[in-house]
Every structure is written in C-alpha cells, then in structure tokens.
Amino acid sequence: MKAFAISILFACAVIAGALPAAASTVASVAKKGTPVGYAKVNADGTIVTFGGRGTASVTASVNAPGYHTVKFMGKYPSDIDVSKVVVQTTAEAASYGVTNDTVTAASPTEIDIDVSDWESDNTIVTGSNVFITIYLGR
C-alpha cells in the first residue's frame, strides 16, 4: 500500500509540473528573470519557433514589408500592463539590420507587439526575419 501511495504522489507531481504556471504578479515573474515569450518570425509572417513561460501560441501578420504585428497568447500575470513589458528585438540580416518595437497591448491573456526592421546604413526597409524576446519588469 505504501508503494502504491508513493506512486500516486509521484504521478501527481509529474502531472502538476506539466501544467501551465499559475498567474502571479508581475513583480514575482520579474524576479525570476526568465522570458515570458520569445519567437522567431519570418519576413512573410510565418512563426518559425516560439516559447516562454506562460506563452501558449504566437501569431504574426505582415502590415507591410518590414512591419509585423506579433501576438503572444497565453497566461500572464493578472496585473500586467504595457509599462511592465520589456521587449528585445533583432533582425536576421546579412549586415546593418536593425529593429524597432512597440508594445501596443498587454493583458493576462495576450501581449501585442509591432516590430519594424531596416538597414541602418541606408534606412531601407529590409523585410528580414526578426527575433523577439519578452521579459516583465516591476
């Protein structure tokens, strides 16, 4: 009986570890320093890969060449807002590729980011693949 009880406790621990993290406060997530979302987005808006603590899916749309709107969906802290979202973006370019980003919305279920990319030596829009990483600040 003791072995059976231990097996049940082990199974519960494994299942609990596989469940999504419970929503917490922005401050508690910020202390951990782990990304809540990240993605590689192709120039055509295809999501190559994504992940992050709380992120369940990512979609992207191309507003114009070099301009993407990227939506991260999942379970984020209940007190999240645009001012607490820290974003790092970069372009996958042969040379001089840069990006700019703006967090346009943040809620406990979705974070929306506009990303643009261009070449810094001539300011021509490149339409490159972009990398996005999202952290939460306090």
mmCIF file of C-alpha atoms in Angstrom:
data_model
loop_
_atom_site.group_PDB
_atom_site.id
_atom_site.type_symbol
_atom_site.label_atom_id
_atom_site.label_comp_id
_atom_site.label_asym_id
_atom_site.label_seq_id
_atom_site.Cartn_x
_atom_site.Cartn_y
_atom_site.Cartn_z
ATOM 1 C CA MET A 1 0.000 0.000 0.000
ATOM 2 C CA LYS A 2 2.865 2.352 0.837
ATOM 3 C CA ALA A 3 4.425 1.794 -2.622
ATOM 4 C CA PHE A 4 1.041 2.494 -4.252
ATOM 5 C CA ALA A 5 0.676 5.777 -2.320
ATOM 6 C CA ILE A 6 4.195 6.852 -3.309
ATOM 7 C CA SER A 7 3.425 6.031 -6.969
ATOM 8 C CA ILE A 8 0.266 8.154 -6.832
ATOM 9 C CA LEU A 9 2.168 11.094 -5.272
ATOM 10 C CA PHE A 10 4.870 10.797 -7.927
ATOM 11 C CA ALA A 11 2.278 10.771 -10.730
ATOM 12 C CA CYS A 12 0.568 13.853 -9.266
ATOM 13 C CA ALA A 13 3.910 15.672 -9.080
ATOM 14 C CA VAL A 14 4.683 14.845 -12.716
ATOM 15 C CA ILE A 15 1.256 15.984 -13.887
ATOM 16 C CA ALA A 16 1.428 19.198 -11.829
ATOM 17 C CA GLY A 17 4.826 20.004 -13.345
ATOM 18 C CA ALA A 18 3.372 19.681 -16.844
ATOM 19 C CA LEU A 19 0.537 22.123 -16.203
ATOM 20 C CA PRO A 20 0.905 25.799 -17.184
ATOM 21 C CA ALA A 21 2.231 28.072 -14.479
ATOM 22 C CA ALA A 22 -0.415 29.793 -12.432
ATOM 23 C CA ALA A 23 -0.816 33.512 -12.996
ATOM 24 C CA SER A 24 1.151 35.528 -10.494
ATOM 25 C CA THR A 25 2.146 39.139 -10.104
ATOM 26 C CA VAL A 26 4.434 40.963 -12.498
ATOM 27 C CA ALA A 27 6.915 41.525 -9.647
ATOM 28 C CA SER A 28 7.224 37.808 -8.889
ATOM 29 C CA VAL A 29 7.752 36.948 -12.573
ATOM 30 C CA ALA A 30 10.252 39.805 -12.987
ATOM 31 C CA LYS A 31 12.386 38.473 -10.124
ATOM 32 C CA LYS A 32 12.855 35.174 -11.940
ATOM 33 C CA GLY A 33 14.349 36.925 -14.990
ATOM 34 C CA THR A 34 13.082 34.322 -17.451
ATOM 35 C CA PRO A 35 11.423 35.308 -20.730
ATOM 36 C CA VAL A 36 7.635 35.125 -20.727
ATOM 37 C CA GLY A 37 7.724 34.872 -24.508
ATOM 38 C CA TYR A 38 10.072 34.563 -27.451
ATOM 39 C CA ALA A 39 9.686 33.913 -31.142
ATOM 40 C CA LYS A 40 11.430 33.861 -34.493
ATOM 41 C CA VAL A 41 9.196 35.326 -37.184
ATOM 42 C CA ASN A 42 9.972 35.012 -40.897
ATOM 43 C CA ALA A 43 9.643 38.035 -43.174
ATOM 44 C CA ASP A 44 6.376 36.580 -44.527
ATOM 45 C CA GLY A 45 4.855 36.383 -41.021
ATOM 46 C CA THR A 46 5.396 32.644 -40.515
ATOM 47 C CA ILE A 47 6.228 31.704 -36.931
ATOM 48 C CA VAL A 48 9.370 29.549 -37.083
ATOM 49 C CA THR A 49 9.582 28.799 -33.364
ATOM 50 C CA PHE A 50 8.289 30.212 -30.088
ATOM 51 C CA GLY A 51 8.190 29.596 -26.359
ATOM 52 C CA GLY A 52 8.449 31.251 -22.985
ATOM 53 C CA ARG A 53 6.972 30.952 -19.516
ATOM 54 C CA GLY A 54 3.234 31.306 -19.967
ATOM 55 C CA THR A 55 3.176 31.600 -23.782
ATOM 56 C CA ALA A 56 0.920 29.021 -25.428
ATOM 57 C CA SER A 57 0.841 30.351 -29.017
ATOM 58 C CA VAL A 58 2.125 33.150 -31.241
ATOM 59 C CA THR A 59 0.682 34.651 -34.418
ATOM 60 C CA ALA A 60 2.086 37.306 -36.729
ATOM 61 C CA SER A 61 0.763 39.437 -39.532
ATOM 62 C CA VAL A 62 2.701 41.492 -42.058
ATOM 63 C CA ASN A 63 1.292 45.009 -42.206
ATOM 64 C CA ALA A 64 3.757 45.999 -44.970
ATOM 65 C CA PRO A 65 7.206 44.730 -45.941
ATOM 66 C CA GLY A 66 9.358 45.070 -42.817
ATOM 67 C CA TYR A 67 6.423 45.757 -40.469
ATOM 68 C CA HIS A 68 4.973 42.920 -38.345
ATOM 69 C CA THR A 69 2.336 42.748 -35.642
ATOM 70 C CA VAL A 70 3.131 39.812 -33.366
ATOM 71 C CA LYS A 71 0.642 38.491 -30.798
ATOM 72 C CA PHE A 72 1.754 36.292 -27.899
ATOM 73 C CA MET A 73 -1.149 34.409 -26.309
ATOM 74 C CA GLY A 74 -1.056 32.539 -23.036
ATOM 75 C CA LYS A 75 -1.323 33.036 -19.314
ATOM 76 C CA TYR A 76 0.445 36.117 -17.965
ATOM 77 C CA PRO A 77 0.291 37.883 -14.573
ATOM 78 C CA SER A 78 -3.048 39.415 -13.685
ATOM 79 C CA ASP A 79 -1.516 42.862 -13.059
ATOM 80 C CA ILE A 80 0.348 43.097 -16.393
ATOM 81 C CA ASP A 81 0.201 46.289 -18.439
ATOM 82 C CA VAL A 82 2.162 47.811 -21.331
ATOM 83 C CA SER A 83 4.528 49.673 -18.997
ATOM 84 C CA LYS A 84 5.759 46.402 -17.423
ATOM 85 C CA VAL A 85 6.650 44.663 -20.715
ATOM 86 C CA VAL A 86 10.331 44.753 -21.752
ATOM 87 C CA VAL A 87 10.996 43.695 -25.350
ATOM 88 C CA GLN A 88 14.233 42.895 -27.143
ATOM 89 C CA THR A 89 14.136 42.502 -30.920
ATOM 90 C CA THR A 90 16.767 41.988 -33.561
ATOM 91 C CA ALA A 91 16.809 41.403 -37.302
ATOM 92 C CA GLU A 92 18.314 38.404 -39.028
ATOM 93 C CA ALA A 93 20.228 40.288 -41.682
ATOM 94 C CA ALA A 94 23.494 39.966 -43.590
ATOM 95 C CA SER A 95 24.637 43.401 -42.416
ATOM 96 C CA TYR A 96 23.386 46.537 -40.690
ATOM 97 C CA GLY A 97 19.931 45.082 -39.889
ATOM 98 C CA VAL A 98 18.146 46.797 -37.006
ATOM 99 C CA THR A 99 14.673 46.660 -35.483
ATOM 100 C CA ASN A 100 12.328 48.879 -33.565
ATOM 101 C CA ASP A 101 9.394 47.646 -31.488
ATOM 102 C CA THR A 102 6.359 48.968 -29.665
ATOM 103 C CA VAL A 103 4.206 47.098 -27.167
ATOM 104 C CA THR A 104 0.680 48.011 -28.212
ATOM 105 C CA ALA A 105 -1.307 45.912 -25.713
ATOM 106 C CA ALA A 106 -0.757 43.701 -22.672
ATOM 107 C CA SER A 107 -3.342 41.686 -20.751
ATOM 108 C CA PRO A 108 -3.360 38.493 -18.662
ATOM 109 C CA THR A 109 -4.013 36.535 -21.892
ATOM 110 C CA GLU A 110 -2.230 38.451 -24.693
ATOM 111 C CA ILE A 111 0.786 40.657 -25.424
ATOM 112 C CA ASP A 112 0.819 42.524 -28.781
ATOM 113 C CA ILE A 113 3.997 43.959 -30.299
ATOM 114 C CA ASP A 114 4.624 45.913 -33.503
ATOM 115 C CA VAL A 115 8.098 45.298 -34.969
ATOM 116 C CA SER A 116 9.750 47.088 -37.887
ATOM 117 C CA ASP A 117 13.145 46.375 -39.432
ATOM 118 C CA TRP A 118 15.502 48.214 -41.769
ATOM 119 C CA GLU A 119 19.169 48.631 -42.704
ATOM 120 C CA SER A 120 20.943 51.207 -40.571
ATOM 121 C CA ASP A 121 23.417 52.241 -43.269
ATOM 122 C CA ASN A 122 20.721 53.385 -45.710
ATOM 123 C CA THR A 123 17.377 53.194 -43.791
ATOM 124 C CA ILE A 124 15.827 50.939 -46.438
ATOM 125 C CA VAL A 125 13.154 48.621 -45.060
ATOM 126 C CA THR A 126 14.553 45.105 -45.305
ATOM 127 C CA GLY A 127 11.669 42.766 -44.593
ATOM 128 C CA SER A 128 14.027 40.491 -42.639
ATOM 129 C CA ASN A 129 13.245 37.677 -40.269
ATOM 130 C CA VAL A 130 13.013 39.002 -36.704
ATOM 131 C CA PHE A 131 13.714 37.612 -33.248
ATOM 132 C CA ILE A 132 11.601 38.786 -30.301
ATOM 133 C CA THR A 133 12.122 38.173 -26.581
ATOM 134 C CA ILE A 134 9.731 39.436 -23.900
ATOM 135 C CA TYR A 135 10.526 39.971 -20.215
ATOM 136 C CA LEU A 136 8.458 41.550 -17.476
ATOM 137 C CA GLY A 137 9.767 44.378 -15.319
ATOM 138 C CA ARG A 138 8.483 45.525 -11.953
#
